[in-house]
PDB file of C-alpha atoms in Angstrom:
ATOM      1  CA  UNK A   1     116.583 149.711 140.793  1.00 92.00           C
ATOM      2  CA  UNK A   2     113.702 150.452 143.382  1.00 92.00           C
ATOM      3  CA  UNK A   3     115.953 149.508 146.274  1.00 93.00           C
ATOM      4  CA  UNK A   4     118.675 151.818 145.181  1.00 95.00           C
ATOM      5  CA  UNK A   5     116.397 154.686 144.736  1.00 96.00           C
ATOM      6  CA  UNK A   6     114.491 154.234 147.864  1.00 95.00           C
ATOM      7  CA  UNK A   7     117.630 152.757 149.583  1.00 96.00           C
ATOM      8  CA  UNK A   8     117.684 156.040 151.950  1.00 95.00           C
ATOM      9  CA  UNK A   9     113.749 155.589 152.928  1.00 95.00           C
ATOM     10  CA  UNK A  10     114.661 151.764 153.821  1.00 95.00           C
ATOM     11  CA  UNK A  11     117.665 152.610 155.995  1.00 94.00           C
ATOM     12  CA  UNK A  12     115.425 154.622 157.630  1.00 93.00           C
ATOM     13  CA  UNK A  13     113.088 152.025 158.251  1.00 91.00           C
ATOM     14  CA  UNK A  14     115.256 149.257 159.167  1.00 90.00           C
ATOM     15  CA  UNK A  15     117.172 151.529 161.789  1.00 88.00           C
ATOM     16  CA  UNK A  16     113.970 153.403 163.399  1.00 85.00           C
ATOM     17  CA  UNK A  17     112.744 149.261 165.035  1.00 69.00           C
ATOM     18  CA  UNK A  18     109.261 150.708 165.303  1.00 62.00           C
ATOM     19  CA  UNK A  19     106.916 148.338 166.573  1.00 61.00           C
ATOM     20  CA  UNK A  20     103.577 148.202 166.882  1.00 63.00           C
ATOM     21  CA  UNK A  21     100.670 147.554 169.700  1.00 71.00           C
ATOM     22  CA  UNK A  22      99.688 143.963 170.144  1.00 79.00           C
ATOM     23  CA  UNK A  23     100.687 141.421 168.786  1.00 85.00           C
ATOM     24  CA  UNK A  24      99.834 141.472 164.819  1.00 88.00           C
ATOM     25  CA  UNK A  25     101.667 144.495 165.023  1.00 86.00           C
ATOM     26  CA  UNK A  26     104.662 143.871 165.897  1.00 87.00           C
ATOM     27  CA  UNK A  27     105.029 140.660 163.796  1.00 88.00           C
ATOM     28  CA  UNK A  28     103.864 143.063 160.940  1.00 89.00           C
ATOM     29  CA  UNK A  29     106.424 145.496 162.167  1.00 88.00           C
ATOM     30  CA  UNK A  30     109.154 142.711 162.210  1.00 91.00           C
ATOM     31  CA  UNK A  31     107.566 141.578 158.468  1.00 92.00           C
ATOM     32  CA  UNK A  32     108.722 144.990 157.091  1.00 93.00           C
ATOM     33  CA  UNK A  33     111.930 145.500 158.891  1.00 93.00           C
ATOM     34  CA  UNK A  34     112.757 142.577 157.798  1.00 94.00           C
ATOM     35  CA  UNK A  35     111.770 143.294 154.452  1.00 95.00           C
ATOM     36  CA  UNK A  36     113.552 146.482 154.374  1.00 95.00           C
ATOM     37  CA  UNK A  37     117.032 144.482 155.265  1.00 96.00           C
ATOM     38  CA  UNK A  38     116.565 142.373 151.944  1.00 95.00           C
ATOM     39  CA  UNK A  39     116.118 145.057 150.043  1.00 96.00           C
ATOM     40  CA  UNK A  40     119.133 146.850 151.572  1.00 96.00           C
ATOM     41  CA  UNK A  41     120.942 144.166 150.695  1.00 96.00           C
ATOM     42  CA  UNK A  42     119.900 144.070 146.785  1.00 93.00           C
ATOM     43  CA  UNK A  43     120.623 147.817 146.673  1.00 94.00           C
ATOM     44  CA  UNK A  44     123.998 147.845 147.901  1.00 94.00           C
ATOM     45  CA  UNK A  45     126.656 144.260 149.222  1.00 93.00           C
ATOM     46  CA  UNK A  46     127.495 146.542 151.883  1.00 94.00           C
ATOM     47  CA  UNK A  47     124.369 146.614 153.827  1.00 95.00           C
ATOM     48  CA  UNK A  48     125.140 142.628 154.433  1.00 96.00           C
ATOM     49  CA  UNK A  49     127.056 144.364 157.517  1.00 95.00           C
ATOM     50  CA  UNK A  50     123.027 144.952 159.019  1.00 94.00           C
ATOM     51  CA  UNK A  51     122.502 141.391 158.351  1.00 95.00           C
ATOM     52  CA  UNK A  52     125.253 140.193 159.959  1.00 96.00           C
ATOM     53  CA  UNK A  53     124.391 142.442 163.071  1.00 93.00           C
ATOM     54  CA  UNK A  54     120.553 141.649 162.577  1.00 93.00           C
ATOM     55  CA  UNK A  55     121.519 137.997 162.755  1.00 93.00           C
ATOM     56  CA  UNK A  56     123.548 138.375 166.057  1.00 91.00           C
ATOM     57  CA  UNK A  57     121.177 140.632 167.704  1.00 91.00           C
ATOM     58  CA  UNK A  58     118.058 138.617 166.670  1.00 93.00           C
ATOM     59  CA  UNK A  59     115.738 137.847 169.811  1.00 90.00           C
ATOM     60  CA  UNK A  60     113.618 135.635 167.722  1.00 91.00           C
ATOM     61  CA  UNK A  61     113.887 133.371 165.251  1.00 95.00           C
ATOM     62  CA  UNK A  62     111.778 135.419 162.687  1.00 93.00           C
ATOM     63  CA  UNK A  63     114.550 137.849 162.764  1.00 94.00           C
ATOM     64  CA  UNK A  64     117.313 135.225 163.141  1.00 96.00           C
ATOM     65  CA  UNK A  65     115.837 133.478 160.041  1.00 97.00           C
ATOM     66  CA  UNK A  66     115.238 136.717 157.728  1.00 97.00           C
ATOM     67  CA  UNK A  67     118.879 137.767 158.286  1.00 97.00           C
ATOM     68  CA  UNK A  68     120.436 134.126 157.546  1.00 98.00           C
ATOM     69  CA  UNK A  69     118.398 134.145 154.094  1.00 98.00           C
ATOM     70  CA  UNK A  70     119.808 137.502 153.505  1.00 97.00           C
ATOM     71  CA  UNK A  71     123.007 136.230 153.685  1.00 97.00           C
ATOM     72  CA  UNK A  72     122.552 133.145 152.057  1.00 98.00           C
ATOM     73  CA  UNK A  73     120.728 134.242 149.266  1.00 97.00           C
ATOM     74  CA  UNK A  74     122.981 137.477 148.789  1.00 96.00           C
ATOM     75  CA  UNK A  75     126.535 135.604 148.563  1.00 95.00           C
ATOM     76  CA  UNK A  76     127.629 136.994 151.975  1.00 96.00           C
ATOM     77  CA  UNK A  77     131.471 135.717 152.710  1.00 95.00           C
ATOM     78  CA  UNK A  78     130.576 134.200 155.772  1.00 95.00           C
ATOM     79  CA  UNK A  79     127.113 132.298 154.563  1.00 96.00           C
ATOM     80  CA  UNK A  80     128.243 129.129 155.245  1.00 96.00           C
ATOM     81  CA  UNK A  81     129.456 130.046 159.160  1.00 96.00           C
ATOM     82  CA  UNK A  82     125.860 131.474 159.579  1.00 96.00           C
ATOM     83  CA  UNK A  83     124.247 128.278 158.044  1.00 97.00           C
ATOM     84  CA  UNK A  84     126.781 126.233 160.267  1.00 97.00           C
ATOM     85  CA  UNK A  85     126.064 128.609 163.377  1.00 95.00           C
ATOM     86  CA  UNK A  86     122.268 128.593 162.856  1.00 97.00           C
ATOM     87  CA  UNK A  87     122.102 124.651 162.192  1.00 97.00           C
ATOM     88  CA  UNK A  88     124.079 124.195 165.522  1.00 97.00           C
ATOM     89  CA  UNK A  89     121.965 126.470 167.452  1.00 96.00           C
ATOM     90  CA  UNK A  90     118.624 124.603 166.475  1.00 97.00           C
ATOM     91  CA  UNK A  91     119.963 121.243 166.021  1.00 96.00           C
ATOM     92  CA  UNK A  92     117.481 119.977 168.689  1.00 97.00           C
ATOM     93  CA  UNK A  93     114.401 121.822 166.702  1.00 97.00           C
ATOM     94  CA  UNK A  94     113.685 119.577 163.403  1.00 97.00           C
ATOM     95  CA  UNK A  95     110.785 122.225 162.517  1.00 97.00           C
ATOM     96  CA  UNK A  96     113.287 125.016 162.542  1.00 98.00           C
ATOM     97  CA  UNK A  97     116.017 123.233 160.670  1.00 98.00           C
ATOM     98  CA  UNK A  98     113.541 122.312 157.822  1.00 98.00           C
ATOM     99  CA  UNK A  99     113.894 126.088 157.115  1.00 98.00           C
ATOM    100  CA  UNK A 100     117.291 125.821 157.588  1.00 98.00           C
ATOM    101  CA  UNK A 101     116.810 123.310 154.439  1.00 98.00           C
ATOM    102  CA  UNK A 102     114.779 125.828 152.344  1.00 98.00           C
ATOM    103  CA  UNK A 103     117.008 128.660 152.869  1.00 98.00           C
ATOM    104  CA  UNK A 104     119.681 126.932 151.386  1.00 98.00           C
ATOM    105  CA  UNK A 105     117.536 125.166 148.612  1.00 98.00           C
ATOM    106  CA  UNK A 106     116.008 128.533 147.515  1.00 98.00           C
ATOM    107  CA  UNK A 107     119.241 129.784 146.596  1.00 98.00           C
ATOM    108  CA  UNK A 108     119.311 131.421 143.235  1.00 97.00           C
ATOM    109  CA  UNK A 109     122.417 129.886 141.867  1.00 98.00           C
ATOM    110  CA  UNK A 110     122.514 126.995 139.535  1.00 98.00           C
ATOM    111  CA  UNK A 111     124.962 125.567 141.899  1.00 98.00           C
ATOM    112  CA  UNK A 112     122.062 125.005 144.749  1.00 98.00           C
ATOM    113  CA  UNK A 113     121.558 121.624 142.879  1.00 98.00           C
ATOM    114  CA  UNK A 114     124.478 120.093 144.501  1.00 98.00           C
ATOM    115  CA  UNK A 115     123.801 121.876 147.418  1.00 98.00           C
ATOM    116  CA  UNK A 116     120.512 119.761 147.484  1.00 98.00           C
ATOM    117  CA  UNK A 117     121.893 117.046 146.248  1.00 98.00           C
ATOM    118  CA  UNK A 118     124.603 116.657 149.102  1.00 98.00           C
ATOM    119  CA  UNK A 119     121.630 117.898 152.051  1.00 98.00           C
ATOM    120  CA  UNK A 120     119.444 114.788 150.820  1.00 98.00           C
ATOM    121  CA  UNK A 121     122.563 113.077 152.450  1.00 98.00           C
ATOM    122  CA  UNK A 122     122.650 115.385 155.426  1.00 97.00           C
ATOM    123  CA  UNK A 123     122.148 112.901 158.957  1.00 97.00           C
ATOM    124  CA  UNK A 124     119.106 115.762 159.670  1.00 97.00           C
ATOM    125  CA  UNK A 125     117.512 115.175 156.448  1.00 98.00           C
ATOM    126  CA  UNK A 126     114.736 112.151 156.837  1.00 98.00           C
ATOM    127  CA  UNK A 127     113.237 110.687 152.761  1.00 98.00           C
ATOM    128  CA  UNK A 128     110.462 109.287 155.290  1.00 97.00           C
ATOM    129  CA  UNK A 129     109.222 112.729 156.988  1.00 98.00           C
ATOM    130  CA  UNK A 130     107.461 114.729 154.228  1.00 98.00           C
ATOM    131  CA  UNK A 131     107.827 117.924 155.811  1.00 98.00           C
ATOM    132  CA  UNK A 132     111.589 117.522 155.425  1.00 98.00           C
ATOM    133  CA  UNK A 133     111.264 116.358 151.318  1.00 98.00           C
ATOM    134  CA  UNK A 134     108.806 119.252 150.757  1.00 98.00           C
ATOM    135  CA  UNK A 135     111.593 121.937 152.884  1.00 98.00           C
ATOM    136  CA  UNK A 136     114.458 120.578 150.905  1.00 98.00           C
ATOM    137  CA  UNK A 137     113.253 119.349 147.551  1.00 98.00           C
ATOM    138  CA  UNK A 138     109.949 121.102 147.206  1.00 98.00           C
ATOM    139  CA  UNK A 139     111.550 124.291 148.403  1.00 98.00           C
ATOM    140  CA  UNK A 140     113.856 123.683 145.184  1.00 98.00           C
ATOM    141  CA  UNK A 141     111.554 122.411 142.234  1.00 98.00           C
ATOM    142  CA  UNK A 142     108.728 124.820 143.415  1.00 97.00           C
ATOM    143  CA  UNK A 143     110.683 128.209 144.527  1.00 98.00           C
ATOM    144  CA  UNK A 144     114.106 128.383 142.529  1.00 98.00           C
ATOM    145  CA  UNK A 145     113.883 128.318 138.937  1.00 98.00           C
ATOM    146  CA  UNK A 146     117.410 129.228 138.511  1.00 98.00           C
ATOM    147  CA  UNK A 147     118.676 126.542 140.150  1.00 98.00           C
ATOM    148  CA  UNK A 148     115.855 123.869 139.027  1.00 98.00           C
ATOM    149  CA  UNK A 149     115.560 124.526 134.979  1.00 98.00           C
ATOM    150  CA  UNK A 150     119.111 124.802 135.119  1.00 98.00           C
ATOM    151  CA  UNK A 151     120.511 124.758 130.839  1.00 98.00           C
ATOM    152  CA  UNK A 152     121.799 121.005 132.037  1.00 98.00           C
ATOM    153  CA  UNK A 153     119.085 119.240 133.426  1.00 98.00           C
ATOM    154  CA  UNK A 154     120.466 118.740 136.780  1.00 98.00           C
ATOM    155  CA  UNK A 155     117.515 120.510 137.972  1.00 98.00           C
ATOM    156  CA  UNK A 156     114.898 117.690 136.775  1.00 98.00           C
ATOM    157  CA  UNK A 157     117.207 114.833 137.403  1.00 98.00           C
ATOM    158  CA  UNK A 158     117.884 115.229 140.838  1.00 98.00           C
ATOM    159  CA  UNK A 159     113.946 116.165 141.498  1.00 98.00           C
ATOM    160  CA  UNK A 160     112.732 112.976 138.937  1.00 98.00           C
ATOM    161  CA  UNK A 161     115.433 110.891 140.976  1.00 98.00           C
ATOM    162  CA  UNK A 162     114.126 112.075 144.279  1.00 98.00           C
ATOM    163  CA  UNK A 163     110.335 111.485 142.898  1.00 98.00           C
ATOM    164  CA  UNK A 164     111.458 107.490 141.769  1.00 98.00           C
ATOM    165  CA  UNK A 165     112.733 107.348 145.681  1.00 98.00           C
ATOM    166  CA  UNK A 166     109.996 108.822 147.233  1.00 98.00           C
ATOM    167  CA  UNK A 167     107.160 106.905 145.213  1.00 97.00           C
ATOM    168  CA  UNK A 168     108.463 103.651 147.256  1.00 97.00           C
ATOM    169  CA  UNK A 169     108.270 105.508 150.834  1.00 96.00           C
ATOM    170  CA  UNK A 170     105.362 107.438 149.983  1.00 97.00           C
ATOM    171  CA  UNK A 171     103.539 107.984 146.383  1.00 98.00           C
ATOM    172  CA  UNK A 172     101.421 110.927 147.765  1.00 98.00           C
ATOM    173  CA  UNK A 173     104.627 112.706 148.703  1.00 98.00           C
ATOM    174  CA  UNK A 174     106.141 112.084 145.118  1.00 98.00           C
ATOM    175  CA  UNK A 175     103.274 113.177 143.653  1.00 97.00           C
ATOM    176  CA  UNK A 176     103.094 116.599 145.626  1.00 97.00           C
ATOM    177  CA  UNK A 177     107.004 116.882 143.975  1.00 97.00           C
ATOM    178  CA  UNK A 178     105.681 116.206 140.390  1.00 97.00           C
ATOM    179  CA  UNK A 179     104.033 119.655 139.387  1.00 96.00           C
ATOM    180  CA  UNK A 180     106.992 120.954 139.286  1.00 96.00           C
ATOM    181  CA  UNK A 181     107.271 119.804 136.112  1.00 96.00           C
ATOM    182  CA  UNK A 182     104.527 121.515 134.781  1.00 91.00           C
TER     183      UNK A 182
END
């Protein structure tokens, strides 16, 4: 409701790409812009459009990033091109592609359980490296109830499956995974 009735002051926003003096500024500048798109987005599926274009036209990854979890998280048609697009274009950068992992794993449908499921498989996804396990499966237990308490249990078997895994490779890893349950 707030992004429909401010959705004109937002537009505004997003379009006017003021920045800021130094450099807090303009990250802060890029923080709201960025901000402004997902709300853009919640008030109205056609504003995906600026994501699309925010996407292309992104000179850094902040703004690359922020428009791919716009369309992600919104449903966009063409999600899983962007994923595939944005995978491809930082396949060399592990650190960027554990994001890549979260974007996907924070998605608000109960079907991002066996999206996780199938990434744990994924060639760029490493059970030994602890940042990846925390951007894919922490990223899920910790920041997408939807998708994690899910009315089935998927939710807590594929994170208490993951935990019995992990405990071999590393306990303190599996143990970072377990408050989820709380």
């Amino acid at each position: 409701d707030l992004a429909v009735a401010l959705e004109g002051e937002l537009l505004a926003r997003w379009t006017s790409r003021v920045a800021g003096s130094g450099r807090m500024a303009e990250q802060a500048a890029r923080r709201l812009r960025n901000a402004c798109l997902g709300l853009l987005a919640r008030a109205d599926a056609r504003h995906l459009e600026l994501a699309r274009r925010h996407h292309v036209a992104a000179d850094n990854l902040t703004d690359r990033l922020a428009a791919l979890v716009v369309l992600v998280h919104h449903g966009a048609g063409d999600a899983e091109a962007q994923l595939a697009s944005f995978a491809d274009r930082y396949r060399e950068e592990p650190l960027v592609l554990q994001k890549w992992f979260s974007v996907q794993a924070t998605r608000a449908v109960e079907s991002a359980v066996e999206t996780v499921a199938s990434l744990t498989g994924d060639a760029r996804f490493h059970w030994a490296n602890p940042n990846d396990v925390y951007a894919l499966l922490g990223a899920f237990a910790l920041r997408n109830p939807v998708a994690f308490h899910r009315a089935d249990g998927a939710g807590y078997r594929l994170v208490s499956t993951a935990i019995a895994r992990l405990d071999a490779i590393n306990p303190q890893v599996a143990a970072r995974l377990a408050p989820a349950f709380g």
